[in-house]
PDB file of C-alpha atoms in Angstrom:
ATOM      1  CA  VAL A  63      58.541  80.610  84.178  1.00 90.00           C
ATOM      2  CA  GLN A  64      59.200  83.631  86.330  1.00 94.00           C
ATOM      3  CA  LEU A  65      61.439  83.472  89.329  1.00 96.00           C
ATOM      4  CA  VAL A  66      61.624  85.896  92.277  1.00 96.00           C
ATOM      5  CA  GLU A  67      64.328  85.724  94.817  1.00 96.00           C
ATOM      6  CA  SER A  68      64.455  87.146  98.325  1.00 96.00           C
ATOM      7  CA  GLY A  69      66.448  87.059 101.541  1.00 96.00           C
ATOM      8  CA  GLY A  70      69.745  88.841 100.586  1.00 95.00           C
ATOM      9  CA  GLY A  71      71.370  91.411 102.782  1.00 97.00           C
ATOM     10  CA  LEU A  72      74.291  92.358 104.835  1.00 97.00           C
ATOM     11  CA  VAL A  73      75.877  90.034 107.238  1.00 97.00           C
ATOM     12  CA  GLN A  74      79.135  89.754 109.285  1.00 98.00           C
ATOM     13  CA  ALA A  75      81.698  87.135 108.388  1.00 98.00           C
ATOM     14  CA  GLY A  76      80.762  83.931 110.156  1.00 97.00           C
ATOM     15  CA  GLY A  77      77.105  84.670 109.957  1.00 98.00           C
ATOM     16  CA  SER A  78      74.151  83.073 108.078  1.00 98.00           C
ATOM     17  CA  LEU A  79      71.457  83.909 105.620  1.00 98.00           C
ATOM     18  CA  ARG A  80      68.668  82.124 103.858  1.00 98.00           C
ATOM     19  CA  LEU A  81      67.708  82.842 100.299  1.00 98.00           C
ATOM     20  CA  SER A  82      64.358  81.810  98.788  1.00 97.00           C
ATOM     21  CA  CYS A  83      63.190  81.501  95.198  1.00 97.00           C
ATOM     22  CA  ALA A  84      59.662  81.199  94.119  1.00 96.00           C
ATOM     23  CA  ALA A  85      58.697  80.183  90.626  1.00 94.00           C
ATOM     24  CA  SER A  86      55.482  81.090  88.957  1.00 92.00           C
ATOM     25  CA  GLY A  87      53.962  80.160  85.605  1.00 88.00           C
ATOM     26  CA  SER A  88      54.497  76.780  84.177  1.00 83.00           C
ATOM     27  CA  THR A  89      56.217  75.300  87.275  1.00 84.00           C
ATOM     28  CA  PHE A  90      55.177  71.756  86.430  1.00 84.00           C
ATOM     29  CA  SER A  91      57.712  72.025  83.479  1.00 85.00           C
ATOM     30  CA  ILE A  92      60.769  72.670  85.697  1.00 88.00           C
ATOM     31  CA  ASN A  93      63.260  69.939  85.905  1.00 88.00           C
ATOM     32  CA  THR A  94      66.132  71.570  87.982  1.00 93.00           C
ATOM     33  CA  MET A  95      66.396  74.801  89.979  1.00 95.00           C
ATOM     34  CA  GLY A  96      69.596  76.175  91.405  1.00 96.00           C
ATOM     35  CA  TRP A  97      71.523  79.227  92.611  1.00 98.00           C
ATOM     36  CA  TYR A  98      74.408  80.894  90.794  1.00 98.00           C
ATOM     37  CA  ARG A  99      76.370  83.987  91.863  1.00 98.00           C
ATOM     38  CA  GLN A 100      78.237  86.773  90.317  1.00 98.00           C
ATOM     39  CA  ALA A 101      80.822  88.878  92.180  1.00 96.00           C
ATOM     40  CA  PRO A 102      81.831  92.283  90.799  1.00 92.00           C
ATOM     41  CA  GLY A 103      84.138  91.879  87.727  1.00 94.00           C
ATOM     42  CA  LYS A 104      83.721  88.014  87.624  1.00 96.00           C
ATOM     43  CA  GLN A 105      81.621  85.577  85.717  1.00 97.00           C
ATOM     44  CA  ARG A 106      78.453  83.984  86.973  1.00 97.00           C
ATOM     45  CA  ASP A 107      79.360  80.745  88.694  1.00 97.00           C
ATOM     46  CA  LEU A 108      77.202  77.758  89.901  1.00 98.00           C
ATOM     47  CA  VAL A 109      76.589  77.616  93.590  1.00 98.00           C
ATOM     48  CA  ALA A 110      74.196  74.682  94.023  1.00 98.00           C
ATOM     49  CA  THR A 111      71.301  72.971  92.141  1.00 97.00           C
ATOM     50  CA  ILE A 112      68.543  70.634  93.115  1.00 95.00           C
ATOM     51  CA  THR A 113      66.345  68.413  90.876  1.00 90.00           C
ATOM     52  CA  THR A 114      62.627  69.022  91.399  1.00 78.00           C
ATOM     53  CA  THR A 115      59.636  66.614  91.699  1.00 65.00           C
ATOM     54  CA  PHE A 116      60.426  64.299  88.901  1.00 67.00           C
ATOM     55  CA  GLY A 117      64.244  64.367  89.533  1.00 63.00           C
ATOM     56  CA  GLY A 118      64.279  63.072  92.981  1.00 76.00           C
ATOM     57  CA  GLY A 119      65.816  66.010  94.703  1.00 85.00           C
ATOM     58  CA  ASP A 120      69.377  65.251  93.791  1.00 91.00           C
ATOM     59  CA  THR A 121      71.729  68.209  94.852  1.00 95.00           C
ATOM     60  CA  ASN A 122      75.018  69.459  93.449  1.00 96.00           C
ATOM     61  CA  TYR A 123      77.354  71.999  94.993  1.00 98.00           C
ATOM     62  CA  ALA A 124      80.328  74.062  94.012  1.00 98.00           C
ATOM     63  CA  ASP A 125      83.434  72.890  95.957  1.00 98.00           C
ATOM     64  CA  SER A 126      83.790  76.380  97.536  1.00 97.00           C
ATOM     65  CA  VAL A 127      80.399  76.093  99.396  1.00 98.00           C
ATOM     66  CA  LYS A 128      80.356  72.447 100.159  1.00 98.00           C
ATOM     67  CA  GLY A 129      79.683  71.810 103.966  1.00 97.00           C
ATOM     68  CA  ARG A 130      78.523  75.425 104.349  1.00 98.00           C
ATOM     69  CA  PHE A 131      75.681  75.872 102.008  1.00 98.00           C
ATOM     70  CA  THR A 132      72.556  73.756 101.691  1.00 98.00           C
ATOM     71  CA  ILE A 133      69.947  73.864  98.896  1.00 97.00           C
ATOM     72  CA  SER A 134      66.639  72.463  99.600  1.00 95.00           C
ATOM     73  CA  ARG A 135      63.170  72.461  97.958  1.00 91.00           C
ATOM     74  CA  ASP A 136      59.608  73.014  99.263  1.00 86.00           C
ATOM     75  CA  ASN A 137      57.964  69.596  99.009  1.00 78.00           C
ATOM     76  CA  VAL A 138      54.413  71.211  99.361  1.00 76.00           C
ATOM     77  CA  LYS A 139      54.913  74.366  97.200  1.00 78.00           C
ATOM     78  CA  ASN A 140      56.176  73.298  93.812  1.00 78.00           C
ATOM     79  CA  GLY A 141      58.730  75.601  92.399  1.00 89.00           C
ATOM     80  CA  VAL A 142      60.142  76.941  95.690  1.00 93.00           C
ATOM     81  CA  VAL A 143      63.688  76.397  96.678  1.00 95.00           C
ATOM     82  CA  TYR A 144      65.970  77.748  99.376  1.00 97.00           C
ATOM     83  CA  LEU A 145      69.593  78.180  99.883  1.00 98.00           C
ATOM     84  CA  GLN A 146      70.795  78.169 103.608  1.00 98.00           C
ATOM     85  CA  MET A 147      74.219  79.763 103.802  1.00 98.00           C
ATOM     86  CA  ASN A 148      76.281  79.375 106.936  1.00 98.00           C
ATOM     87  CA  SER A 149      79.780  80.317 107.896  1.00 98.00           C
ATOM     88  CA  LEU A 150      79.656  83.178 105.384  1.00 98.00           C
ATOM     89  CA  GLN A 151      82.948  84.699 104.307  1.00 97.00           C
ATOM     90  CA  PRO A 152      83.714  88.053 102.431  1.00 97.00           C
ATOM     91  CA  GLU A 153      84.449  86.114  99.333  1.00 96.00           C
ATOM     92  CA  ASP A 154      80.811  84.867  99.279  1.00 98.00           C
ATOM     93  CA  THR A 155      79.857  88.577  98.483  1.00 98.00           C
ATOM     94  CA  ALA A 156      77.952  88.399  95.237  1.00 98.00           C
ATOM     95  CA  VAL A 157      74.590  88.847  93.495  1.00 98.00           C
ATOM     96  CA  TYR A 158      72.860  85.637  93.850  1.00 98.00           C
ATOM     97  CA  TYR A 159      70.649  84.423  91.054  1.00 98.00           C
ATOM     98  CA  CYS A 160      67.890  81.936  91.023  1.00 98.00           C
ATOM     99  CA  ASN A 161      67.853  79.634  88.046  1.00 97.00           C
ATOM    100  CA  ALA A 162      65.390  77.168  86.529  1.00 95.00           C
ATOM    101  CA  TRP A 163      65.811  74.768  83.789  1.00 93.00           C
ATOM    102  CA  ALA A 164      62.302  73.967  82.215  1.00 89.00           C
ATOM    103  CA  TYR A 165      60.738  72.908  79.154  1.00 86.00           C
ATOM    104  CA  ASN A 166      58.806  75.657  77.081  1.00 84.00           C
ATOM    105  CA  ASP A 167      55.632  75.329  75.194  1.00 85.00           C
ATOM    106  CA  ASP A 168      57.615  73.720  72.352  1.00 89.00           C
ATOM    107  CA  LEU A 169      59.122  71.206  74.647  1.00 87.00           C
ATOM    108  CA  VAL A 170      62.452  72.911  74.399  1.00 90.00           C
ATOM    109  CA  GLY A 171      64.538  73.040  77.433  1.00 90.00           C
ATOM    110  CA  MET A 172      65.484  76.508  78.611  1.00 92.00           C
ATOM    111  CA  ASP A 173      67.176  78.398  81.355  1.00 95.00           C
ATOM    112  CA  TYR A 174      65.141  80.903  83.280  1.00 95.00           C
ATOM    113  CA  TRP A 175      66.713  83.452  85.653  1.00 97.00           C
ATOM    114  CA  GLY A 176      65.536  85.651  88.514  1.00 97.00           C
ATOM    115  CA  LYS A 177      66.761  89.388  88.808  1.00 97.00           C
ATOM    116  CA  GLY A 178      69.128  88.551  91.712  1.00 97.00           C
ATOM    117  CA  THR A 179      69.506  89.411  95.301  1.00 97.00           C
ATOM    118  CA  LEU A 180      72.700  91.038  96.732  1.00 98.00           C
ATOM    119  CA  VAL A 181      74.472  89.159  99.542  1.00 98.00           C
ATOM    120  CA  THR A 182      77.235  91.308 101.232  1.00 98.00           C
ATOM    121  CA  VAL A 183      79.486  89.757 103.921  1.00 97.00           C
ATOM    122  CA  ALA A 184      81.487  92.224 105.980  1.00 97.00           C
ATOM    123  CA  SER A 185      84.802  91.095 107.424  1.00 93.00           C
TER     124      SER A 185
END
């Protein structure tokens, strides 16, 4: 499974951005997709996840983004997820990584990661 993110950039505080992630390869094996972020000097943290076709679309959010960010999936294009980010604040500045949890050819569950996209929120 390969993941490619897009949509990062520079935005003023209070603004909005939408990130996209497209998976390729064995997308049928993906169980969950999500977004994580890593600010300079900090660990990579969960932002939001969503289960895919077989999982019913259940979502999970970090407390810090609840009510501001929305994760969704494309119900036509398998393996495509979005992160709508509203009311952005400087503390949301980070590299945002797309993640997929999928089964490999040996039916072992694995994490896959994109290369990340930078989101910078100016105060």
